[in-house]
PDB file of C-alpha atoms in Angstrom:
ATOM      1  CA  MET A   1     -13.115  -3.389 -23.672  1.00  0.00           C
ATOM      2  CA  LEU A   2     -13.305  -1.346 -20.489  1.00  0.00           C
ATOM      3  CA  GLY A   3     -13.161   2.407 -21.073  1.00  0.00           C
ATOM      4  CA  LEU A   4     -11.641   4.826 -18.568  1.00  0.00           C
ATOM      5  CA  ASP A   5     -12.398   8.540 -18.546  1.00  0.00           C
ATOM      6  CA  VAL A   6     -11.620  11.441 -16.210  1.00  0.00           C
ATOM      7  CA  ARG A   7     -13.713  14.573 -15.901  1.00  0.00           C
ATOM      8  CA  PHE A   8     -11.639  17.283 -14.286  1.00  0.00           C
ATOM      9  CA  LEU A   9     -14.849  19.107 -13.353  1.00  0.00           C
ATOM     10  CA  PRO A  10     -18.275  17.546 -12.737  1.00  0.00           C
ATOM     11  CA  ASP A  11     -19.870  19.302 -15.726  1.00  0.00           C
ATOM     12  CA  ALA A  12     -17.061  18.540 -18.180  1.00  0.00           C
ATOM     13  CA  ALA A  13     -18.032  16.773 -21.390  1.00  0.00           C
ATOM     14  CA  PRO A  14     -17.076  13.094 -21.826  1.00  0.00           C
ATOM     15  CA  GLN A  15     -13.881  12.621 -23.816  1.00  0.00           C
ATOM     16  CA  GLY A  16     -12.899  10.206 -26.549  1.00  0.00           C
ATOM     17  CA  ALA A  17     -14.976   8.074 -28.880  1.00  0.00           C
ATOM     18  CA  GLY A  18     -16.133   4.510 -29.271  1.00  0.00           C
ATOM     19  CA  ALA A  19     -15.318   2.225 -26.352  1.00  0.00           C
ATOM     20  CA  ALA A  20     -13.546   5.041 -24.528  1.00  0.00           C
ATOM     21  CA  ASP A  21     -16.538   7.421 -24.646  1.00  0.00           C
ATOM     22  CA  VAL A  22     -17.614   6.376 -21.171  1.00  0.00           C
ATOM     23  CA  ALA A  23     -21.212   7.140 -20.222  1.00  0.00           C
ATOM     24  CA  VAL A  24     -21.449   8.377 -16.668  1.00  0.00           C
ATOM     25  CA  ALA A  25     -24.519   6.127 -16.440  1.00  0.00           C
ATOM     26  CA  ASP A  26     -22.238   3.075 -15.961  1.00  0.00           C
ATOM     27  CA  VAL A  27     -19.839   3.518 -13.002  1.00  0.00           C
ATOM     28  CA  ALA A  28     -18.907   6.945 -11.682  1.00  0.00           C
ATOM     29  CA  VAL A  29     -16.377   7.642  -8.946  1.00  0.00           C
ATOM     30  CA  VAL A  30     -16.562  11.086  -7.352  1.00  0.00           C
ATOM     31  CA  ILE A  31     -13.193  12.342  -6.097  1.00  0.00           C
ATOM     32  CA  ASP A  32     -12.756  15.225  -3.655  1.00  0.00           C
ATOM     33  CA  VAL A  33      -9.386  14.510  -2.067  1.00  0.00           C
ATOM     34  CA  LEU A  34      -9.431  17.716   0.033  1.00  0.00           C
ATOM     35  CA  ARG A  35     -11.524  16.658   1.707  1.00  0.00           C
ATOM     36  CA  MET A  36     -15.025  15.204   1.281  1.00  0.00           C
ATOM     37  CA  THR A  37     -14.331  11.773  -0.156  1.00  0.00           C
ATOM     38  CA  THR A  38     -11.349  11.278   2.155  1.00  0.00           C
ATOM     39  CA  THR A  39     -13.541  12.140   5.143  1.00  0.00           C
ATOM     40  CA  ALA A  40     -16.337   9.865   3.897  1.00  0.00           C
ATOM     41  CA  ALA A  41     -13.925   6.924   3.784  1.00  0.00           C
ATOM     42  CA  VAL A  42     -12.830   7.625   7.366  1.00  0.00           C
ATOM     43  CA  LEU A  43     -16.402   7.969   8.650  1.00  0.00           C
ATOM     44  CA  LEU A  44     -17.548   4.679   7.199  1.00  0.00           C
ATOM     45  CA  GLU A  45     -14.355   2.860   8.182  1.00  0.00           C
ATOM     46  CA  ARG A  46     -14.991   3.983  11.761  1.00  0.00           C
ATOM     47  CA  GLY A  47     -18.388   2.313  11.701  1.00  0.00           C
ATOM     48  CA  MET A  48     -20.861   4.956  10.543  1.00  0.00           C
ATOM     49  CA  ALA A  49     -23.885   3.064   9.235  1.00  0.00           C
ATOM     50  CA  SER A  50     -24.666   5.418   6.363  1.00  0.00           C
ATOM     51  CA  LEU A  51     -23.694   8.794   4.997  1.00  0.00           C
ATOM     52  CA  THR A  52     -26.119  10.958   3.025  1.00  0.00           C
ATOM     53  CA  VAL A  53     -24.524  13.630   0.846  1.00  0.00           C
ATOM     54  CA  VAL A  54     -26.527  16.836   0.333  1.00  0.00           C
ATOM     55  CA  ALA A  55     -25.407  19.978  -1.506  1.00  0.00           C
ATOM     56  CA  GLY A  56     -27.669  22.587   0.101  1.00  0.00           C
ATOM     57  CA  VAL A  57     -27.153  23.715   3.695  1.00  0.00           C
ATOM     58  CA  ASP A  58     -30.859  24.001   4.533  1.00  0.00           C
ATOM     59  CA  ALA A  59     -31.581  20.664   2.864  1.00  0.00           C
ATOM     60  CA  ALA A  60     -28.780  19.057   4.878  1.00  0.00           C
ATOM     61  CA  ARG A  61     -30.217  20.387   8.126  1.00  0.00           C
ATOM     62  CA  ALA A  62     -33.673  19.085   7.226  1.00  0.00           C
ATOM     63  CA  GLN A  63     -32.316  15.689   6.199  1.00  0.00           C
ATOM     64  CA  ALA A  64     -30.345  15.316   9.439  1.00  0.00           C
ATOM     65  CA  ARG A  65     -33.379  16.237  11.531  1.00  0.00           C
ATOM     66  CA  SER A  66     -35.595  13.771   9.686  1.00  0.00           C
ATOM     67  CA  VAL A  67     -33.387  10.761  10.469  1.00  0.00           C
ATOM     68  CA  GLY A  68     -31.649  11.881  13.669  1.00  0.00           C
ATOM     69  CA  ALA A  69     -28.255  11.994  11.977  1.00  0.00           C
ATOM     70  CA  LEU A  70     -25.012  13.754  12.785  1.00  0.00           C
ATOM     71  CA  LEU A  71     -24.749  16.922  10.709  1.00  0.00           C
ATOM     72  CA  LEU A  72     -21.338  17.368   9.089  1.00  0.00           C
ATOM     73  CA  GLY A  73     -20.101  20.003   6.708  1.00  0.00           C
ATOM     74  CA  GLU A  74     -18.230  23.145   5.782  1.00  0.00           C
ATOM     75  CA  ARG A  75     -18.118  26.166   3.586  1.00  0.00           C
ATOM     76  CA  GLY A  76     -14.764  27.582   2.620  1.00  0.00           C
ATOM     77  CA  GLY A  77     -13.057  24.880   4.692  1.00  0.00           C
ATOM     78  CA  VAL A  78     -14.695  25.998   7.958  1.00  0.00           C
ATOM     79  CA  LYS A  79     -17.392  24.141   9.918  1.00  0.00           C
ATOM     80  CA  LEU A  80     -20.864  25.478   9.248  1.00  0.00           C
ATOM     81  CA  PRO A  81     -22.681  27.188  12.147  1.00  0.00           C
ATOM     82  CA  GLY A  82     -24.922  24.796  14.031  1.00  0.00           C
ATOM     83  CA  PHE A  83     -23.373  21.694  12.473  1.00  0.00           C
ATOM     84  CA  ASP A  84     -22.096  18.906  14.729  1.00  0.00           C
ATOM     85  CA  HIS A  85     -18.767  18.575  12.941  1.00  0.00           C
ATOM     86  CA  GLY A  86     -16.804  19.958  10.023  1.00  0.00           C
ATOM     87  CA  ASN A  87     -15.177  18.109   7.134  1.00  0.00           C
ATOM     88  CA  SER A  88     -11.790  17.152   8.579  1.00  0.00           C
ATOM     89  CA  PRO A  89     -10.915  13.442   8.248  1.00  0.00           C
ATOM     90  CA  LEU A  90      -8.935  13.745  11.495  1.00  0.00           C
ATOM     91  CA  GLU A  91     -11.856  15.127  13.486  1.00  0.00           C
ATOM     92  CA  PHE A  92     -13.403  11.755  14.238  1.00  0.00           C
ATOM     93  CA  GLY A  93     -10.566   9.793  15.828  1.00  0.00           C
ATOM     94  CA  GLU A  94     -12.040   9.775  19.342  1.00  0.00           C
ATOM     95  CA  LEU A  95     -15.725   9.516  18.412  1.00  0.00           C
ATOM     96  CA  ASP A  96     -17.874   6.407  18.650  1.00  0.00           C
ATOM     97  CA  LEU A  97     -19.547   6.327  15.245  1.00  0.00           C
ATOM     98  CA  ALA A  98     -20.759   2.735  15.384  1.00  0.00           C
ATOM     99  CA  ALA A  99     -24.199   2.491  13.763  1.00  0.00           C
ATOM    100  CA  ARG A 100     -24.604   6.284  13.555  1.00  0.00           C
ATOM    101  CA  ARG A 101     -26.033   8.006  10.507  1.00  0.00           C
ATOM    102  CA  GLY A 102     -24.446  11.093   9.018  1.00  0.00           C
ATOM    103  CA  VAL A 103     -25.439  13.878   6.639  1.00  0.00           C
ATOM    104  CA  LEU A 104     -22.544  15.601   4.879  1.00  0.00           C
ATOM    105  CA  CYS A 105     -22.672  18.954   3.084  1.00  0.00           C
ATOM    106  CA  THR A 106     -19.493  20.435   1.580  1.00  0.00           C
ATOM    107  CA  THR A 107     -18.466  23.197  -0.792  1.00  0.00           C
ATOM    108  CA  ASN A 108     -17.421  21.065  -3.766  1.00  0.00           C
ATOM    109  CA  GLY A 109     -17.831  17.328  -3.235  1.00  0.00           C
ATOM    110  CA  SER A 110     -21.555  17.395  -2.515  1.00  0.00           C
ATOM    111  CA  LYS A 111     -22.235  19.188  -5.798  1.00  0.00           C
ATOM    112  CA  ALA A 112     -20.138  16.632  -7.678  1.00  0.00           C
ATOM    113  CA  VAL A 113     -22.206  13.828  -6.155  1.00  0.00           C
ATOM    114  CA  GLU A 114     -25.432  15.495  -7.266  1.00  0.00           C
ATOM    115  CA  ALA A 115     -23.994  16.073 -10.754  1.00  0.00           C
ATOM    116  CA  SER A 116     -23.223  12.330 -11.006  1.00  0.00           C
ATOM    117  CA  ALA A 117     -26.681  11.181  -9.918  1.00  0.00           C
ATOM    118  CA  ALA A 118     -27.415   9.537 -13.287  1.00  0.00           C
ATOM    119  CA  ALA A 119     -24.653   6.970 -12.830  1.00  0.00           C
ATOM    120  CA  ARG A 120     -25.840   3.394 -12.573  1.00  0.00           C
ATOM    121  CA  HIS A 121     -23.300   2.846  -9.797  1.00  0.00           C
ATOM    122  CA  LEU A 122     -21.774   5.685  -7.786  1.00  0.00           C
ATOM    123  CA  LEU A 123     -18.717   5.425  -5.532  1.00  0.00           C
ATOM    124  CA  LEU A 124     -16.708   7.910  -3.509  1.00  0.00           C
ATOM    125  CA  GLY A 125     -12.978   7.645  -4.149  1.00  0.00           C
ATOM    126  CA  ALA A 126      -9.806   9.131  -2.699  1.00  0.00           C
ATOM    127  CA  ILE A 127      -6.079   8.564  -2.564  1.00  0.00           C
ATOM    128  CA  VAL A 128      -6.414   6.905   0.849  1.00  0.00           C
ATOM    129  CA  ASN A 129      -8.546   4.060  -0.559  1.00  0.00           C
ATOM    130  CA  ASP A 130      -7.492   3.995  -4.209  1.00  0.00           C
ATOM    131  CA  ALA A 131      -6.962   0.230  -4.494  1.00  0.00           C
ATOM    132  CA  ALA A 132     -10.275  -0.665  -2.860  1.00  0.00           C
ATOM    133  CA  VAL A 133     -12.171   1.825  -5.034  1.00  0.00           C
ATOM    134  CA  ALA A 134     -10.529   0.472  -8.172  1.00  0.00           C
ATOM    135  CA  ALA A 135     -11.425  -3.111  -7.273  1.00  0.00           C
ATOM    136  CA  ARG A 136     -15.057  -2.225  -6.604  1.00  0.00           C
ATOM    137  CA  ALA A 137     -15.365  -0.121  -9.751  1.00  0.00           C
ATOM    138  CA  VAL A 138     -13.962  -2.905 -11.920  1.00  0.00           C
ATOM    139  CA  ALA A 139     -16.305  -5.422 -10.293  1.00  0.00           C
ATOM    140  CA  LEU A 140     -19.318  -3.231 -11.099  1.00  0.00           C
ATOM    141  CA  ALA A 141     -18.380  -1.904 -14.541  1.00  0.00           C
ATOM    142  CA  GLU A 142     -19.967  -3.231 -17.712  1.00  0.00           C
ATOM    143  CA  SER A 143     -18.489  -0.799 -20.220  1.00  0.00           C
ATOM    144  CA  GLY A 144     -16.546   1.891 -18.433  1.00  0.00           C
ATOM    145  CA  ILE A 145     -15.555   3.870 -15.374  1.00  0.00           C
ATOM    146  CA  THR A 146     -15.766   7.653 -15.195  1.00  0.00           C
ATOM    147  CA  LEU A 147     -13.699   9.408 -12.531  1.00  0.00           C
ATOM    148  CA  VAL A 148     -15.417  12.692 -11.661  1.00  0.00           C
ATOM    149  CA  CYS A 149     -13.210  15.306 -10.000  1.00  0.00           C
ATOM    150  CA  ALA A 150     -15.023  17.732  -7.717  1.00  0.00           C
ATOM    151  CA  GLY A 151     -12.683  20.641  -8.379  1.00  0.00           C
ATOM    152  CA  THR A 152     -12.599  23.763  -6.227  1.00  0.00           C
ATOM    153  CA  GLU A 153     -15.394  26.287  -6.740  1.00  0.00           C
ATOM    154  CA  GLY A 154     -15.615  25.551 -10.451  1.00  0.00           C
ATOM    155  CA  ARG A 155     -11.878  25.334 -11.077  1.00  0.00           C
ATOM    156  CA  VAL A 156      -9.790  22.242 -11.804  1.00  0.00           C
ATOM    157  CA  ALA A 157      -8.080  20.955  -8.646  1.00  0.00           C
ATOM    158  CA  LEU A 158      -4.664  19.316  -8.910  1.00  0.00           C
ATOM    159  CA  GLU A 159      -5.273  17.061  -5.907  1.00  0.00           C
ATOM    160  CA  ASP A 160      -8.411  15.585  -7.480  1.00  0.00           C
ATOM    161  CA  ALA A 161      -6.606  14.910 -10.753  1.00  0.00           C
ATOM    162  CA  LEU A 162      -3.907  13.109  -8.762  1.00  0.00           C
ATOM    163  CA  GLY A 163      -6.553  11.130  -6.903  1.00  0.00           C
ATOM    164  CA  ALA A 164      -8.077  10.096 -10.215  1.00  0.00           C
ATOM    165  CA  ALA A 165      -4.646   9.024 -11.451  1.00  0.00           C
ATOM    166  CA  CYS A 166      -4.009   6.913  -8.347  1.00  0.00           C
ATOM    167  CA  ILE A 167      -7.281   5.066  -8.915  1.00  0.00           C
ATOM    168  CA  LEU A 168      -6.546   4.728 -12.639  1.00  0.00           C
ATOM    169  CA  GLU A 169      -3.212   3.089 -11.891  1.00  0.00           C
ATOM    170  CA  ARG A 170      -4.951   0.552  -9.645  1.00  0.00           C
ATOM    171  CA  VAL A 171      -7.607  -0.123 -12.289  1.00  0.00           C
ATOM    172  CA  LEU A 172      -4.922  -0.725 -14.904  1.00  0.00           C
ATOM    173  CA  GLU A 173      -3.273  -3.271 -12.619  1.00  0.00           C
ATOM    174  CA  LEU A 174      -6.557  -5.211 -12.779  1.00  0.00           C
ATOM    175  CA  GLU A 175      -7.495  -4.376 -16.390  1.00  0.00           C
ATOM    176  CA  PRO A 176      -4.280  -3.666 -18.322  1.00  0.00           C
ATOM    177  CA  ALA A 177      -6.108  -3.661 -21.672  1.00  0.00           C
ATOM    178  CA  ALA A 178      -8.515  -0.891 -20.653  1.00  0.00           C
ATOM    179  CA  GLU A 179      -8.829   1.991 -23.112  1.00  0.00           C
ATOM    180  CA  LEU A 180      -7.986   5.441 -21.744  1.00  0.00           C
ATOM    181  CA  THR A 181      -9.274   8.778 -22.975  1.00  0.00           C
ATOM    182  CA  ASP A 182      -6.829  11.640 -23.373  1.00  0.00           C
ATOM    183  CA  ALA A 183      -8.181  13.119 -20.131  1.00  0.00           C
ATOM    184  CA  ALA A 184      -7.318   9.894 -18.312  1.00  0.00           C
ATOM    185  CA  ARG A 185      -3.833   9.910 -19.824  1.00  0.00           C
ATOM    186  CA  LEU A 186      -3.373  13.527 -18.770  1.00  0.00           C
ATOM    187  CA  ALA A 187      -4.221  12.640 -15.167  1.00  0.00           C
ATOM    188  CA  LEU A 188      -1.622   9.867 -15.208  1.00  0.00           C
ATOM    189  CA  LEU A 189       0.974  12.251 -16.610  1.00  0.00           C
ATOM    190  CA  ALA A 190       0.239  14.687 -13.778  1.00  0.00           C
ATOM    191  CA  LEU A 191       0.888  11.970 -11.197  1.00  0.00           C
ATOM    192  CA  ARG A 192       4.124  10.929 -12.842  1.00  0.00           C
ATOM    193  CA  ALA A 193       5.269  14.546 -13.010  1.00  0.00           C
ATOM    194  CA  ALA A 194       4.494  15.009  -9.307  1.00  0.00           C
ATOM    195  CA  GLY A 195       6.669  12.025  -8.411  1.00  0.00           C
ATOM    196  CA  ASP A 196       4.413  10.880  -5.577  1.00  0.00           C
ATOM    197  CA  PRO A 197       0.886  11.786  -4.432  1.00  0.00           C
ATOM    198  CA  GLU A 198       1.923  13.608  -1.268  1.00  0.00           C
ATOM    199  CA  ALA A 199       4.275  15.973  -3.063  1.00  0.00           C
ATOM    200  CA  GLY A 200       1.637  16.710  -5.660  1.00  0.00           C
ATOM    201  CA  VAL A 201      -1.197  17.219  -3.195  1.00  0.00           C
ATOM    202  CA  ARG A 202       0.928  19.483  -1.004  1.00  0.00           C
ATOM    203  CA  GLY A 203       1.717  21.578  -4.055  1.00  0.00           C
ATOM    204  CA  SER A 204      -1.930  22.229  -4.853  1.00  0.00           C
ATOM    205  CA  ARG A 205      -3.613  25.564  -4.326  1.00  0.00           C
ATOM    206  CA  HIS A 206      -6.334  24.082  -2.133  1.00  0.00           C
ATOM    207  CA  ALA A 207      -3.732  22.445   0.119  1.00  0.00           C
ATOM    208  CA  ALA A 208      -2.212  25.861   0.744  1.00  0.00           C
ATOM    209  CA  THR A 209      -5.642  27.254   1.616  1.00  0.00           C
ATOM    210  CA  LEU A 210      -6.313  24.458   4.107  1.00  0.00           C
ATOM    211  CA  ALA A 211      -2.859  24.813   5.639  1.00  0.00           C
ATOM    212  CA  GLY A 212      -3.605  28.484   6.183  1.00  0.00           C
ATOM    213  CA  LEU A 213      -6.760  27.478   8.062  1.00  0.00           C
ATOM    214  CA  GLY A 214      -4.777  25.126  10.312  1.00  0.00           C
ATOM    215  CA  PHE A 215      -5.574  21.889   8.461  1.00  0.00           C
ATOM    216  CA  ASP A 216      -2.095  20.963   7.241  1.00  0.00           C
ATOM    217  CA  ALA A 217      -2.400  17.550   8.925  1.00  0.00           C
ATOM    218  CA  ASP A 218      -5.527  16.881   6.860  1.00  0.00           C
ATOM    219  CA  VAL A 219      -3.515  17.435   3.690  1.00  0.00           C
ATOM    220  CA  ALA A 220      -0.841  14.958   4.780  1.00  0.00           C
ATOM    221  CA  PHE A 221      -3.444  12.351   5.702  1.00  0.00           C
ATOM    222  CA  ALA A 222      -5.385  12.762   2.454  1.00  0.00           C
ATOM    223  CA  ALA A 223      -2.214  11.952   0.480  1.00  0.00           C
ATOM    224  CA  ARG A 224      -1.545   8.639   2.298  1.00  0.00           C
ATOM    225  CA  ARG A 225      -2.039   6.277  -0.589  1.00  0.00           C
ATOM    226  CA  GLY A 226      -3.861   3.065   0.263  1.00  0.00           C
ATOM    227  CA  ALA A 227      -4.183   3.819   3.982  1.00  0.00           C
ATOM    228  CA  LEU A 228      -7.798   2.578   4.032  1.00  0.00           C
ATOM    229  CA  SER A 229      -9.383  -0.500   2.492  1.00  0.00           C
ATOM    230  CA  LEU A 230     -13.086   0.351   2.382  1.00  0.00           C
ATOM    231  CA  VAL A 231     -15.346   2.040  -0.158  1.00  0.00           C
ATOM    232  CA  ALA A 232     -18.453   4.223   0.087  1.00  0.00           C
ATOM    233  CA  GLU A 233     -21.067   3.072  -2.434  1.00  0.00           C
ATOM    234  CA  ARG A 234     -24.449   4.651  -3.118  1.00  0.00           C
ATOM    235  CA  VAL A 235     -27.316   2.460  -1.959  1.00  0.00           C
ATOM    236  CA  ALA A 236     -30.228   4.900  -2.259  1.00  0.00           C
ATOM    237  CA  GLY A 237     -31.164   8.370  -3.412  1.00  0.00           C
ATOM    238  CA  PRO A 238     -31.771  11.126  -4.089  1.00  0.00           C
ATOM    239  CA  PRO A 239     -30.328  12.447  -1.901  1.00  0.00           C
ATOM    240  CA  ALA A 240     -27.461  10.014  -2.342  1.00  0.00           C
ATOM    241  CA  ARG A 241     -27.001   7.715   0.645  1.00  0.00           C
ATOM    242  CA  PHE A 242     -23.732   5.814   0.847  1.00  0.00           C
ATOM    243  CA  GLU A 243     -22.817   2.727   2.816  1.00  0.00           C
ATOM    244  CA  LEU A 244     -19.583   0.879   3.287  1.00  0.00           C
ATOM    245  CA  VAL A 245     -18.214  -1.875   1.072  1.00  0.00           C
ATOM    246  CA  GLY A 246     -15.362  -3.871   2.575  1.00  0.00           C
ATOM    247  CA  ASP A 247     -12.096  -4.409   0.726  1.00  0.00           C
ATOM    248  CA  GLY A 248     -13.634  -3.096  -2.455  1.00  0.00           C
ATOM    249  CA  LEU A 249     -15.635  -6.277  -2.977  1.00  0.00           C
ATOM    250  CA  ALA A 250     -17.480  -7.727   0.033  1.00  0.00           C
ATOM    251  CA  PRO A 251     -20.555  -5.719   1.120  1.00  0.00           C
ATOM    252  CA  ARG A 252     -21.092  -5.122   4.814  1.00  0.00           C
ATOM    253  CA  PRO A 253     -24.113  -6.950   6.339  1.00  0.00           C
ATOM    254  CA  PRO A 254     -27.250  -4.816   5.977  1.00  0.00           C
ATOM    255  CA  THR A 255     -28.526  -2.831   8.922  1.00  0.00           C
ATOM    256  CA  GLY A 256     -30.320  -5.146  11.323  1.00  0.00           C
ATOM    257  CA  ALA A 257     -28.461  -8.256  10.137  1.00  0.00           C
ATOM    258  CA  PRO A 258     -26.609 -10.435  12.646  1.00  0.00           C
ATOM    259  CA  GLY A 259     -23.491  -8.643  13.797  1.00  0.00           C
ATOM    260  CA  SER A 260     -24.736  -5.178  12.870  1.00  0.00           C
ATOM    261  CA  ALA A 261     -26.392  -2.618  15.080  1.00  0.00           C
ATOM    262  CA  ALA A 262     -29.425  -0.562  14.159  1.00  0.00           C
ATOM    263  CA  PRO A 263     -28.749   3.100  13.404  1.00  0.00           C
ATOM    264  CA  ARG A 264     -29.642   5.608  16.061  1.00  0.00           C
TER     265      ARG A 264
END
């Protein structure tokens, strides 16, 4: 039986017992709704060839230099000095990202990715691509799926719990007999109490912080359930490098294959 667990912080202990005591070494989905995993989905959907996630600022700079990648990231919601771009999912609408490589360094999501490095399969999930992430996770899972919430500077983040619940609902549509831990059930209860993802996300503390920085439109976009149909899946690491999986199931042709351009 498939087990489903939620960790409200990356270093939280696994919950439950037996089939529901999901080892993060099976399938892990990192969730940072505001905003890393939402931005990652946008970048890859717009054609970025790969996205490497690095927690340290200096390490991110070195990684970007080594492969000639765009350097993306923030601290405290604000673009880092010397970086090409910040972490807003709406920042890339006019950019040609086809075949480009990116290196992304953020306050919370990057650390959650590093904390989940032991997972056999690692995906990035968000509200905007919940159905596609669920489909890919179910296709990969042998025993269970662990949804790892990034949180905000070591504190539980409501928006990430809601993102986990959105993905859980989609997984349960595919695997109705899956066994949920109490943490997974709690996430679902939070979503039902919120009424809809947008209301819940807008009510989060981090959403208020971003709105104060002028990123209210990012919050609205990040709560658009199912707006995107692609998934970022780890293909190498460390550091974790993610590439795009289409519709949650069909991998994109590898770099250099017919119909794909070489990264620059």
